[in-house]
XYZ file of C-alpha atoms in Angstrom:
618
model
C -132.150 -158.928 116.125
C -129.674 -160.288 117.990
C -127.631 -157.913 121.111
C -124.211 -157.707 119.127
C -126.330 -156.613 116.447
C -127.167 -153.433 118.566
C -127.905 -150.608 118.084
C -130.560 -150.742 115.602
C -130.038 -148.024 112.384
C -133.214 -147.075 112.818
C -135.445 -147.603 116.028
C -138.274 -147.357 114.218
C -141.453 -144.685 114.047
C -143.342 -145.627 117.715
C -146.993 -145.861 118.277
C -147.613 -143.017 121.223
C -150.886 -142.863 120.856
C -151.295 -144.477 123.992
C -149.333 -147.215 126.394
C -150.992 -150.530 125.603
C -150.321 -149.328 121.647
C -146.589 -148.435 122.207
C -146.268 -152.170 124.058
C -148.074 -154.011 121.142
C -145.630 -151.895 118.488
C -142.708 -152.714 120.476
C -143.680 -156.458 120.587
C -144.933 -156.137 116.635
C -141.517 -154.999 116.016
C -139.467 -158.387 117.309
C -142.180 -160.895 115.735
C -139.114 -162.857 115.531
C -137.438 -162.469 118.355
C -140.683 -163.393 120.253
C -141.737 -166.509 117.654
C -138.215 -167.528 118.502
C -138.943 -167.698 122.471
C -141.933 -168.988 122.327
C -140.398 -172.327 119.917
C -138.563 -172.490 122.524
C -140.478 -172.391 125.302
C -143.360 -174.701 123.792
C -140.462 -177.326 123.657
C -139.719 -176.647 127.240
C -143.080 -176.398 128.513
C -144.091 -179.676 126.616
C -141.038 -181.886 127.557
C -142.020 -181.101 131.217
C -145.509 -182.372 130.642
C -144.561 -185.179 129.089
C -143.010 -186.390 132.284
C -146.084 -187.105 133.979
C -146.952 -189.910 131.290
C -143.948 -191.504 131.313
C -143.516 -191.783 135.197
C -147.002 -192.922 135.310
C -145.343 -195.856 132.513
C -142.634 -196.324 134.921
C -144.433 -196.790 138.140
C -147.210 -199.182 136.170
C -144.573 -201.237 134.643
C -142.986 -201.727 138.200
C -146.094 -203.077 139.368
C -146.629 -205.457 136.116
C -143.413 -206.252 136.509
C -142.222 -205.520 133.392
C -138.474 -204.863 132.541
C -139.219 -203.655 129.195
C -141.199 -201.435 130.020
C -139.677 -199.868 132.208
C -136.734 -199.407 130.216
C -138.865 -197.951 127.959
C -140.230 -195.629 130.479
C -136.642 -194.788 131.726
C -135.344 -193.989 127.728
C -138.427 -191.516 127.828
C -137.441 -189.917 130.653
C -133.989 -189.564 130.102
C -134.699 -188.099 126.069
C -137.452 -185.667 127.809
C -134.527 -184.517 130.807
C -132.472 -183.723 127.374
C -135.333 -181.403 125.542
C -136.035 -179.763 128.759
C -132.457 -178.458 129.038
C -132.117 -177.716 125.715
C -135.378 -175.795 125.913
C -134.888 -173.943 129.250
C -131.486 -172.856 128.294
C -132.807 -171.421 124.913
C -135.684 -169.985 126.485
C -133.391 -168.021 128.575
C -131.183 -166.526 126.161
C -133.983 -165.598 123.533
C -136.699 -164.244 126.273
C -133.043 -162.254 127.550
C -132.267 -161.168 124.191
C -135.946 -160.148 123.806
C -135.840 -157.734 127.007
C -132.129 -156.282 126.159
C -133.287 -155.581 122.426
C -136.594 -153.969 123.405
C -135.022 -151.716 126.182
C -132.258 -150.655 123.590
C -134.964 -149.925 121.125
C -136.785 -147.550 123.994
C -133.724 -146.096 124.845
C -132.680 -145.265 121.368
C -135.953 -143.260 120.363
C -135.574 -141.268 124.117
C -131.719 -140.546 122.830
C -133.245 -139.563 119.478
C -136.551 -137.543 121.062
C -133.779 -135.643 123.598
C -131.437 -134.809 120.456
C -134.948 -133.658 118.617
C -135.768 -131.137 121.569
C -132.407 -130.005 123.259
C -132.960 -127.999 125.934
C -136.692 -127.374 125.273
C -137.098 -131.223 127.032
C -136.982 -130.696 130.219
C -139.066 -127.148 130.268
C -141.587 -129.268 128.888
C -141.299 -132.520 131.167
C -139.368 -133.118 134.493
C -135.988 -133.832 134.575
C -136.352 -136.638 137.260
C -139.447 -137.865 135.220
C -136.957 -137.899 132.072
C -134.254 -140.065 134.056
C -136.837 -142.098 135.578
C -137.952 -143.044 132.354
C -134.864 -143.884 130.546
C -133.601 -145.755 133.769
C -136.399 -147.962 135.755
C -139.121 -147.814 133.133
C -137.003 -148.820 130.292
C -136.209 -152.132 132.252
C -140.029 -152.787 133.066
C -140.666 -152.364 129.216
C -138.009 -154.295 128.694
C -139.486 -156.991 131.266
C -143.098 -157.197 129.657
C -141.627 -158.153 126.071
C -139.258 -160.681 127.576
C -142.351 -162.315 129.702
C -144.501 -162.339 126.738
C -143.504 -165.310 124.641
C -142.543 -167.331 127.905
C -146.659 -166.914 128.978
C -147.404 -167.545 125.320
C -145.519 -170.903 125.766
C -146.660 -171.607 129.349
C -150.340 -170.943 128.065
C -150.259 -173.256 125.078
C -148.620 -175.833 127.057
C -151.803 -175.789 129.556
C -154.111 -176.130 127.001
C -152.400 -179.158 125.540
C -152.009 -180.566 129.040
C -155.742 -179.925 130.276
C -156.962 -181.963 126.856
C -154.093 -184.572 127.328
C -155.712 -185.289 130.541
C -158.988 -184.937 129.507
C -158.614 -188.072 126.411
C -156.310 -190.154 128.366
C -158.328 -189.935 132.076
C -161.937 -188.651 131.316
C -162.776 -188.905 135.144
C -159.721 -186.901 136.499
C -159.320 -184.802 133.561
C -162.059 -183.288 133.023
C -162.017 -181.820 137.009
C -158.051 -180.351 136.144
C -159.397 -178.699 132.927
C -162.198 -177.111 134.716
C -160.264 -176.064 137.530
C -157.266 -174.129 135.425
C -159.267 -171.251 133.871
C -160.332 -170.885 137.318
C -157.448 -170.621 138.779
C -155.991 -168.458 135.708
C -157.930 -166.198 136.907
C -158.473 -166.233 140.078
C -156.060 -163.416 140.793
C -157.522 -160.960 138.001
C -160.238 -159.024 140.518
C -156.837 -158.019 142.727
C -155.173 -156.910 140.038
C -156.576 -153.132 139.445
C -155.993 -152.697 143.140
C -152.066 -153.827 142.968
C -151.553 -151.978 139.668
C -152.604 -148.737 141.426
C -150.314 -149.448 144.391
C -147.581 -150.040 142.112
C -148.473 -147.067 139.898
C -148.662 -144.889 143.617
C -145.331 -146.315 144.355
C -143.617 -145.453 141.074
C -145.023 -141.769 141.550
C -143.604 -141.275 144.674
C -140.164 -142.628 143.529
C -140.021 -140.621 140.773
C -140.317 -137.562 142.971
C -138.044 -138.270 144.797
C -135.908 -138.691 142.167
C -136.327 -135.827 140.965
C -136.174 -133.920 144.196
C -132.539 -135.971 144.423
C -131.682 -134.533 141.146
C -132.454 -131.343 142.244
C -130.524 -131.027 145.193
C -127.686 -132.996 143.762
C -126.967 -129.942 140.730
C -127.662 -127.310 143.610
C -125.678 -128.422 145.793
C -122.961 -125.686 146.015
C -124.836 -123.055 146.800
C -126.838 -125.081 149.056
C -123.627 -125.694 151.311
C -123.263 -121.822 150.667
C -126.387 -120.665 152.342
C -126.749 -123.696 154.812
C -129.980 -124.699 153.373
C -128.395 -129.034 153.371
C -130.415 -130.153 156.252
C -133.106 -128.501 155.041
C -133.492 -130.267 151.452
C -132.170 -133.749 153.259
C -135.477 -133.573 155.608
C -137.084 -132.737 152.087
C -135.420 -135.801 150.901
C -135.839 -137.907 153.552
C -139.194 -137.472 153.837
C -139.817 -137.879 150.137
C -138.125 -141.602 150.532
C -139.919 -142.512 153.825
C -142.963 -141.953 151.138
C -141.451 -144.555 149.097
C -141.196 -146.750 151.414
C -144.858 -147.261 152.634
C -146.067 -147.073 149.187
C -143.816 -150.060 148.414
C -144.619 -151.848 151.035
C -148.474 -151.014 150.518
C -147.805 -152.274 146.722
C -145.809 -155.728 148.195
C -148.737 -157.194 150.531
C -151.321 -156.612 147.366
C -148.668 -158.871 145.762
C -148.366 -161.099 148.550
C -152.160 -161.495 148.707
C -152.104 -162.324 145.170
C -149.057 -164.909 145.452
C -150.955 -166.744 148.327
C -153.838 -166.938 146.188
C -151.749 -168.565 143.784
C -150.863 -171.324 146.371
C -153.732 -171.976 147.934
C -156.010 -172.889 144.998
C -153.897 -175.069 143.733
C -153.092 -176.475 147.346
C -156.743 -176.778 146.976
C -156.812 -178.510 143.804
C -154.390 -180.988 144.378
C -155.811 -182.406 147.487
C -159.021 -182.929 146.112
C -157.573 -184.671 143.378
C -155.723 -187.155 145.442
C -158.384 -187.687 147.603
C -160.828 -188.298 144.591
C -158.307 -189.966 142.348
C -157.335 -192.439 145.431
C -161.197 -192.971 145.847
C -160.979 -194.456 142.079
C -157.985 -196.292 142.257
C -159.510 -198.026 145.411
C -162.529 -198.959 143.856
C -160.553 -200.680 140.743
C -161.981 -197.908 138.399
C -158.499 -196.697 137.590
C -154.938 -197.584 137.384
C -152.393 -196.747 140.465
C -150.119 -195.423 137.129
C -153.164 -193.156 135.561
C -153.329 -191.743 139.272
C -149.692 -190.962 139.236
C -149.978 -189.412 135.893
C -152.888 -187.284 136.915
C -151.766 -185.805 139.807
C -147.970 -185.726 138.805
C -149.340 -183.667 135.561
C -151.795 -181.254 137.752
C -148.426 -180.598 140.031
C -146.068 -179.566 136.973
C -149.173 -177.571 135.632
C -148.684 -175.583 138.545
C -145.034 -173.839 137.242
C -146.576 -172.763 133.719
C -149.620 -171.703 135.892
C -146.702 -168.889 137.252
C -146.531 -166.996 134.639
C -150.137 -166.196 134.059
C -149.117 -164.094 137.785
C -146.060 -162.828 136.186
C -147.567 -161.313 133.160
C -150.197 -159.616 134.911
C -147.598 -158.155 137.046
C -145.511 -156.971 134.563
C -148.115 -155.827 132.239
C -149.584 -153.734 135.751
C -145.498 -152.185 136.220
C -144.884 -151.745 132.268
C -148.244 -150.274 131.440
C -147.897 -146.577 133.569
C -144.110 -147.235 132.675
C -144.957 -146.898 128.855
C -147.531 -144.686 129.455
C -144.815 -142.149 130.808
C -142.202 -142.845 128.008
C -144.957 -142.320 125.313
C -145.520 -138.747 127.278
C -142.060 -137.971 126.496
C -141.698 -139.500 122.598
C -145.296 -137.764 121.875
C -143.527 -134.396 122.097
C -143.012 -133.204 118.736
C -140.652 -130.350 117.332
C -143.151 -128.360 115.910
C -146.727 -128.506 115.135
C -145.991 -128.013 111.412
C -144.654 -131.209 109.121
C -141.703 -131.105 107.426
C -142.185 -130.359 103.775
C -138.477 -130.380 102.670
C -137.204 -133.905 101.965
C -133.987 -132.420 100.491
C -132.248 -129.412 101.142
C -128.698 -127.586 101.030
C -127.668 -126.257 104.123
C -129.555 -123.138 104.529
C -127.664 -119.698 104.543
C -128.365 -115.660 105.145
C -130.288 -113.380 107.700
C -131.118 -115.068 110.964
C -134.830 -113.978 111.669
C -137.657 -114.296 114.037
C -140.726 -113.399 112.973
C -142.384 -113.174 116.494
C -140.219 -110.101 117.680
C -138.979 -108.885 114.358
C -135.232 -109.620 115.339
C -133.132 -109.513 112.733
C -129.220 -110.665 112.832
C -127.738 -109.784 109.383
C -125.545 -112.640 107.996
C -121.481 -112.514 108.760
C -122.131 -110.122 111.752
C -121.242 -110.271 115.413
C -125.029 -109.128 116.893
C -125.837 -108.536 120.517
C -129.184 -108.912 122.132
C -130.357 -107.142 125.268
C -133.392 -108.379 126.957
C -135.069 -107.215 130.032
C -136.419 -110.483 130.902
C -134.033 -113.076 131.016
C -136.930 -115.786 130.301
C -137.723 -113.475 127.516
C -134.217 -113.922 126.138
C -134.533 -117.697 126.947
C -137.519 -118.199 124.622
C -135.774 -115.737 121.998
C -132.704 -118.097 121.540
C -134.515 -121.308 121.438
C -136.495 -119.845 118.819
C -133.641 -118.548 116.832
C -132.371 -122.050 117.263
C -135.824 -123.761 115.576
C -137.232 -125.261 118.763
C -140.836 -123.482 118.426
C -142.380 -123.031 121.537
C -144.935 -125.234 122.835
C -147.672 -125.785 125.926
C -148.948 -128.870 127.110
C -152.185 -126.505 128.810
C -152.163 -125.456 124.722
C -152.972 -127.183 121.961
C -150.153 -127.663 119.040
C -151.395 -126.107 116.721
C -152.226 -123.065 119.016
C -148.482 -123.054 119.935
C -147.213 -122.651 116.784
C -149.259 -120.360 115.873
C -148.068 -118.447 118.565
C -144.353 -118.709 118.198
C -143.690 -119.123 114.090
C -141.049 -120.685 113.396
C -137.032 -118.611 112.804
C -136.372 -118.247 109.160
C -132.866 -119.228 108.243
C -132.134 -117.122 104.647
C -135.673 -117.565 103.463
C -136.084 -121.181 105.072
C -137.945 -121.899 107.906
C -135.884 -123.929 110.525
C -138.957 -125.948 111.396
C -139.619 -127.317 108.201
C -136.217 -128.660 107.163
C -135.229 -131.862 108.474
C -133.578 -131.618 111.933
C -129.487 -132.478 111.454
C -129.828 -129.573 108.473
C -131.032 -127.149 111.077
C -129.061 -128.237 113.490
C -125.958 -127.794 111.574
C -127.160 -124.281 110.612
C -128.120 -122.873 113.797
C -126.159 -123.752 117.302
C -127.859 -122.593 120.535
C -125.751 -122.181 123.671
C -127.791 -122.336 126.620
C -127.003 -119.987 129.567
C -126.412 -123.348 131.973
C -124.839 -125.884 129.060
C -123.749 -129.639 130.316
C -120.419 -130.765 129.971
C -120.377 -134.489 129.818
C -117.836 -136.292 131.352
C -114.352 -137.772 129.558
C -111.256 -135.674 128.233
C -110.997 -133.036 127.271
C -110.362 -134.013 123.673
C -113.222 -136.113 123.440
C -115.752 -133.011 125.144
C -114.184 -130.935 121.756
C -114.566 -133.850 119.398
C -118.329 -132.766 118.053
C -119.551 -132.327 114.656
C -117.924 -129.659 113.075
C -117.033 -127.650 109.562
C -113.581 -128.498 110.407
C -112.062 -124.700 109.754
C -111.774 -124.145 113.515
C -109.292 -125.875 115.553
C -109.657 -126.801 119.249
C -106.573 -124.512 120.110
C -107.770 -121.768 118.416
C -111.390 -122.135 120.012
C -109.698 -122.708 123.510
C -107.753 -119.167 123.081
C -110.913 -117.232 121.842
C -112.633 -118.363 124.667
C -109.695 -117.444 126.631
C -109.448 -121.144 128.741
C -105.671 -120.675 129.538
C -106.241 -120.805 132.805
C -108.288 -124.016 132.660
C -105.779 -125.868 130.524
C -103.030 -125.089 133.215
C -105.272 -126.202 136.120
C -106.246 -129.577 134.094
C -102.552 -130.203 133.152
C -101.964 -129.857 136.656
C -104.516 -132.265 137.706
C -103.483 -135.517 135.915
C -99.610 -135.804 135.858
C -99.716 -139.306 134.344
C -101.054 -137.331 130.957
C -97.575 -136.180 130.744
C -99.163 -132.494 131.390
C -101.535 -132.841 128.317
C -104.586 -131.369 129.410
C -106.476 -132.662 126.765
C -105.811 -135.760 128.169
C -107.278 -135.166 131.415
C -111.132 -136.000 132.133
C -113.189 -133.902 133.437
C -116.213 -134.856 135.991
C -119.363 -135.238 134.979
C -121.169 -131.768 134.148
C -117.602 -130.403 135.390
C -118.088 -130.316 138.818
C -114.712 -130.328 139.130
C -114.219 -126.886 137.872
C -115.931 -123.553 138.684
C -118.732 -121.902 137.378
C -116.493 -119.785 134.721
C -114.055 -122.318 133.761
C -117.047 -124.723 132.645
C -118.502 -121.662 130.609
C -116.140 -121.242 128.824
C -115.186 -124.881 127.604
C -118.777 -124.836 126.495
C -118.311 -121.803 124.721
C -115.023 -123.436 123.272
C -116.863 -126.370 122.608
C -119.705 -124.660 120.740
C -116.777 -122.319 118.769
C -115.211 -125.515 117.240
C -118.898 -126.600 115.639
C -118.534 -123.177 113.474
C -122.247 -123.386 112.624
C -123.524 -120.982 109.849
C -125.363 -119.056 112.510
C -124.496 -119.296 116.494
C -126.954 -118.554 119.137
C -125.264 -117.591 122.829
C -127.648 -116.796 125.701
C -125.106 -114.847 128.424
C -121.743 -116.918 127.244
C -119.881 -114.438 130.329
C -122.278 -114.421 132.826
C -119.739 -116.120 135.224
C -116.396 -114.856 134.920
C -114.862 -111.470 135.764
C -114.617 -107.786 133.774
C -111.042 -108.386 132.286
C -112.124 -112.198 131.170
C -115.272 -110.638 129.683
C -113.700 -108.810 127.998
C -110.944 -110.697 125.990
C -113.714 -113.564 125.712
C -115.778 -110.575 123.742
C -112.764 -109.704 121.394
C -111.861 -113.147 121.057
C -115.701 -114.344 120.167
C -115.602 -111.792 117.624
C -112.482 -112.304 116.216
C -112.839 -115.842 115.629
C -116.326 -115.634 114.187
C -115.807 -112.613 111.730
C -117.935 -113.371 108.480
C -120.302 -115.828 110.080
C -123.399 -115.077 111.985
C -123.161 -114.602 115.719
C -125.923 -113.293 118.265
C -125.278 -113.156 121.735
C -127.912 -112.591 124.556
C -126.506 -110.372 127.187
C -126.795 -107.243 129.240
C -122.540 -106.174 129.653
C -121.268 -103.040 128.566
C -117.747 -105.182 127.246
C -119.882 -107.289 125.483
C -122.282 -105.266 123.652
C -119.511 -102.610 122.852
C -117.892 -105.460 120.752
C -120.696 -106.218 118.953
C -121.489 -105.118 115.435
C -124.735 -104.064 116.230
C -127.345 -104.272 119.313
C -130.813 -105.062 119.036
C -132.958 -103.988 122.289
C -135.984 -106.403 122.664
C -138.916 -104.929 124.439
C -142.317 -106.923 125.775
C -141.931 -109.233 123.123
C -140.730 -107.127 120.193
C -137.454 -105.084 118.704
C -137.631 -101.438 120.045
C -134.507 -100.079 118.853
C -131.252 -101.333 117.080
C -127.853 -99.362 116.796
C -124.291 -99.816 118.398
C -123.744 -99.718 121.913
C -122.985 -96.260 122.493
C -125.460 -94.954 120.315
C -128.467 -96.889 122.247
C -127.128 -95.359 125.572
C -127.538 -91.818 124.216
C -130.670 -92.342 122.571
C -132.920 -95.539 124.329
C -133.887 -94.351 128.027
C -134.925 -98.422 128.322
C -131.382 -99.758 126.865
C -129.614 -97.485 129.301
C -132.168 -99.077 132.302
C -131.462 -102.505 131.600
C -127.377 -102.148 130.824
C -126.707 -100.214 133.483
C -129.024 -101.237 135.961
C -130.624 -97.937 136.833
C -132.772 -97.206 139.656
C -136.371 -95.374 138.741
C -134.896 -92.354 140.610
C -131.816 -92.300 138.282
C -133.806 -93.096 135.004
C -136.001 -89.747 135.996
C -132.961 -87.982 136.512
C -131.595 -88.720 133.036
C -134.382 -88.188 131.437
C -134.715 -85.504 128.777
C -136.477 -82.132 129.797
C -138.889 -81.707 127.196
C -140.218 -78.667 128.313
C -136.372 -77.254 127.031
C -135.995 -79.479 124.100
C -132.843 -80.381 125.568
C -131.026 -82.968 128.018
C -130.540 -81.475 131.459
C -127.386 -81.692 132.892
C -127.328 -84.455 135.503
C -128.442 -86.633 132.036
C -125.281 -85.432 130.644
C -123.318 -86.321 133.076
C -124.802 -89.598 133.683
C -124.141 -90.377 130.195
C -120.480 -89.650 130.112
C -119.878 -91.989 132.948
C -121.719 -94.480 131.111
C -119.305 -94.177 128.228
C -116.595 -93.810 130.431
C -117.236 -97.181 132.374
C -117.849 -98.812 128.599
């Protein structure tokens, strides 16, 4: 796999059973890329030990005085200078290629997991834990795969070395191969201590990254109630906690990098002092001397990466270990048993509350509890509720799965149901780029951006984005808009997601409170216009407004987890004492005065009169 070859087709099916497995599948999965790196590296590794044997050639042959030889000796050196930058530069670009690849790979299956969930993701996991994962620990995976063939090669090349030494100078040798396991690892009773440093430190920062996150998306209405000093003290404090646990986690590190130093300091000096002992007693050769110790001093750069591997096996590990949390999640507890299937059609149904919204009709939803209504529509949209305290199965057992027709959205594969049933969350994320490219989604093609725009009644907006970029020669569709359109207010960003979702035309749409944030007379075209646009397909609509539910075919009144009474708008505010609560916001003082006097067997009057001023206001 090479990068202009990215990204892959198909990322692959991940191990996330645990950390350590999802490493060895990532690494399993670019057998090639890491064979290729390590060729490489054994070639670099190797011409760097040769060097040692031919300056000890070189410095003998000066003192036999031989020009020959020392030509010889020089040719060597020269051809070995050659493989070593050939090697190196290799190394580089395939242990580089290796990291890029494998972070794309992790990246791709997050993209893929967040598609799989939608919204469900982050009600399940932290949003700063999400971006912390597909920002920082993507890179540290990324790191570990790249180091692995490079220690592979630095590792091999030791062993060759240490038996090198240990045919050509039996009396020096043997003392450098005994010494490098040692020193190998020497550093490996520090390491649980620096891993949980590190793993301390990476808590802490994704806190406060989330705690950033946060503040950053509440940030109006933080200015609005003069709570900003308060969350930057938050803030503030949360880094300051970084901080110490970083530097905590860099003197472990330092410890074991002086380790690294002085044991070989260690090694070397006694080898001098023992090899210069030998030489002076004629047992050995000045140029076997100079071999020895110039090969023990070169052993000490592939002796580096034994310390870099542990260290990024000790950042990548909790890294993994977090982005296998996230890719464990699963859709549903139930398999999909449908390898084929046509694009489901009929009755949108949940079998949980008995909520039934017939096909081709415009039905409203009124829930006391907004989290209630919350849970509803991500049902309706297939996303079965789950509980990390519960168990899978237990989950989906306890929220079955929205039937589609007669087909369970859970058991069909996931661009099918997707393309049947669209949810609108109540808080939906504009990305940022122009407006034509925010309305360029998948689609049935029969709606038109225009006509989408004018049902969700975004005249205004158009006029204030032609305004804002004159060089579009007043095309607002040209004009980009912010990330999560913090540009534009509350309503205006409603309603380009409603417009957006309009233009998918699914065969069933799912809107949880699509006019929460704009005024009566905008509610109120937005309600005809939703209507309009979507007669003959399947519409439901959480919400408690009067304008809305009046323009809805029919409205269903959920209840403590179940349908309670269904009818049209005017009906259920005759006949529903609980409907009439919730739309109109009654007090318990004003509920018992509209209730019916069943001693009479008929309404008293101050119900009466409540109730035409309902109708009235509708």
């Amino acid at each position: 796999m090479q990068i202009r070859d990215l990204p892959y087709s198909d990322p692959g099916d991940p191990d996330v059973r645990s950390g350590p497995r999802f490493l060895y599948w990532l690494g399993r999965n670019q057998l090639a890329g890491q064979l290729k790196s390590l060729s490489w590296g054994l070639l670099h590794q190797l011409g760097i030990a040769g060097l040692p044997v031919t300056v000890g050639l070189a410095v003998q042959a000066v003192i036999d005085r031989s020009g020959a030889r020392l030509a010889l000796a020089g040719g060597l050196i020269v051809a070995l200078g050659v493989l070593i930058a050939v090697g190196d530069t290799m190394l580089h670009r395939t242990a580089v290629t290796n990291w890029i690849t494998a972070a794309a790979r992790v990246q791709q299956l997050l993209a893929r997991k967040t598609a799989e969930l939608g919204s469900a993701l982050t009600r399940r996991v932290a949003a700063g834990e999400v971006v912390a994962v597909s920002t920082g620990d993507v890179e540290k995976i990324g790191w570990f795969v790249e180091a692995l063939s490079r220690f592979a090669a630095a590792a091999t090349a030791l062993v060759v070395i240490c038996v090198g030494l240990a045919f050509y100078l039996p009396s020096l040798g043997v003392m450098v191969a005994l010494a490098m396991p040692v020193l190998a690892l020497a550093v490996l009773p520090l390491l649980p201590r620096a891993t949980r440093r590190a793993d301390e430190q990476r808590e802490k920062a994704g806190k406060a990254t989330e705690l950033a996150s946060d503040t950053v998306a509440g940030l109006r209405v933080l200015r609005g109630i003069g709570g900003e000093e308060l969350f930057l003290g938050r803030y503030r404090r949360a880094s300051q906690d970084v901080r110490r646990a970083a530097v905590r986690s860099a003197r472990m590190w330092a410890l074991i990098s002086a380790v690294q130093v002085l044991l070989p300091g260690i090694l070397l000096i006694s080898l001098v002092w023992y090899g210069a002992t030998l030489a002076r007693d004629g047992r050995i050769d000045v140029g076997q001397l100079v071999t020895v110790y110039s090969a023990a001093t070169l052993m000490l750069f592939p002796l580096r990466h034994f310390e870099e591997i542990a260290m990024a096996y000790s950042f990548s590990r909790p890294s993994a270990q977090r982005a296998v949390r996230v890719l464990s999640l699963r859709r549903s507890a139930r398999e999909a048993t449908v390898e084929e299937v046509v694009a489901p059609s009929g009755d949108l149904y949940d079998p949980a509350t008995g909520l039934m919204a017939p096909q081709g009709q415009f039905t409203a939803v009124v829930c006391g509890d907004p989290d209630e209504a919350g849970r509803l529509a991500e049902r309706l949209g297939g996303h079965a509720e789950t509980g990390e305290e519960d168990g899978a199965e237990e989950a989906a057992a306890k929220a079955p799965s929205a039937l589609l027709g007669a087909v369970a959205l859970d058991e069909i594969p996931l661009d099918a149901a997707r393309a049947a049933v669209l949810v609108q969350d109540k808080d939906p994320v504009l990305l940022s780029g122009t407006l034509r490219e925010l309305l360029d989604v998948p689609s049935s093609g029969l709606v038109t951006a225009g006509a989408a725009l004018e049902a969700a009644q975004c005249g205004d907006v158009l006029s204030a984005l032609a305004q804002a970029s004159p060089d579009n020669d007043g095309d607002p569709m040209r004009t980009r808009i912010t990330e999560r359109g913090r540009s534009l207010s509350g309503g205006q960003r409603q309603r380009l997601a409603l417009a957006r979702s309009l233009v998918t035309d699914p065969e069933a749409l799912v809107l949880d409170e699509p006019t929460s944030a704009v005024d009566s007379h905008t509610e109120a075209r937005v309600a005809a216009g939703i209507a309009k646009l979507r007669r003959g397909r399947t519409t439901v609509a959480f919400a408690s407004s009067p304008l809305l539910l009046d323009a809805a075919d029919r409205v269903v009144l959920v209840h403590e987890g179940a349908v309670v009474a269904v009818g049209d708008h005017r009906d259920l505010l005759r006949t529903e004492p609980r409907y009439r609560a919730v739309v109109t916001r009654e007090t318990d003082d004003e509920a018992a005065a509209a209730a019916p006097d069943t001693t009479a067997g008929v309404a008293t009057v101050p119900a009466m009169k409540s109730i035409q001023e309902i109708e009235e206001r509708a």
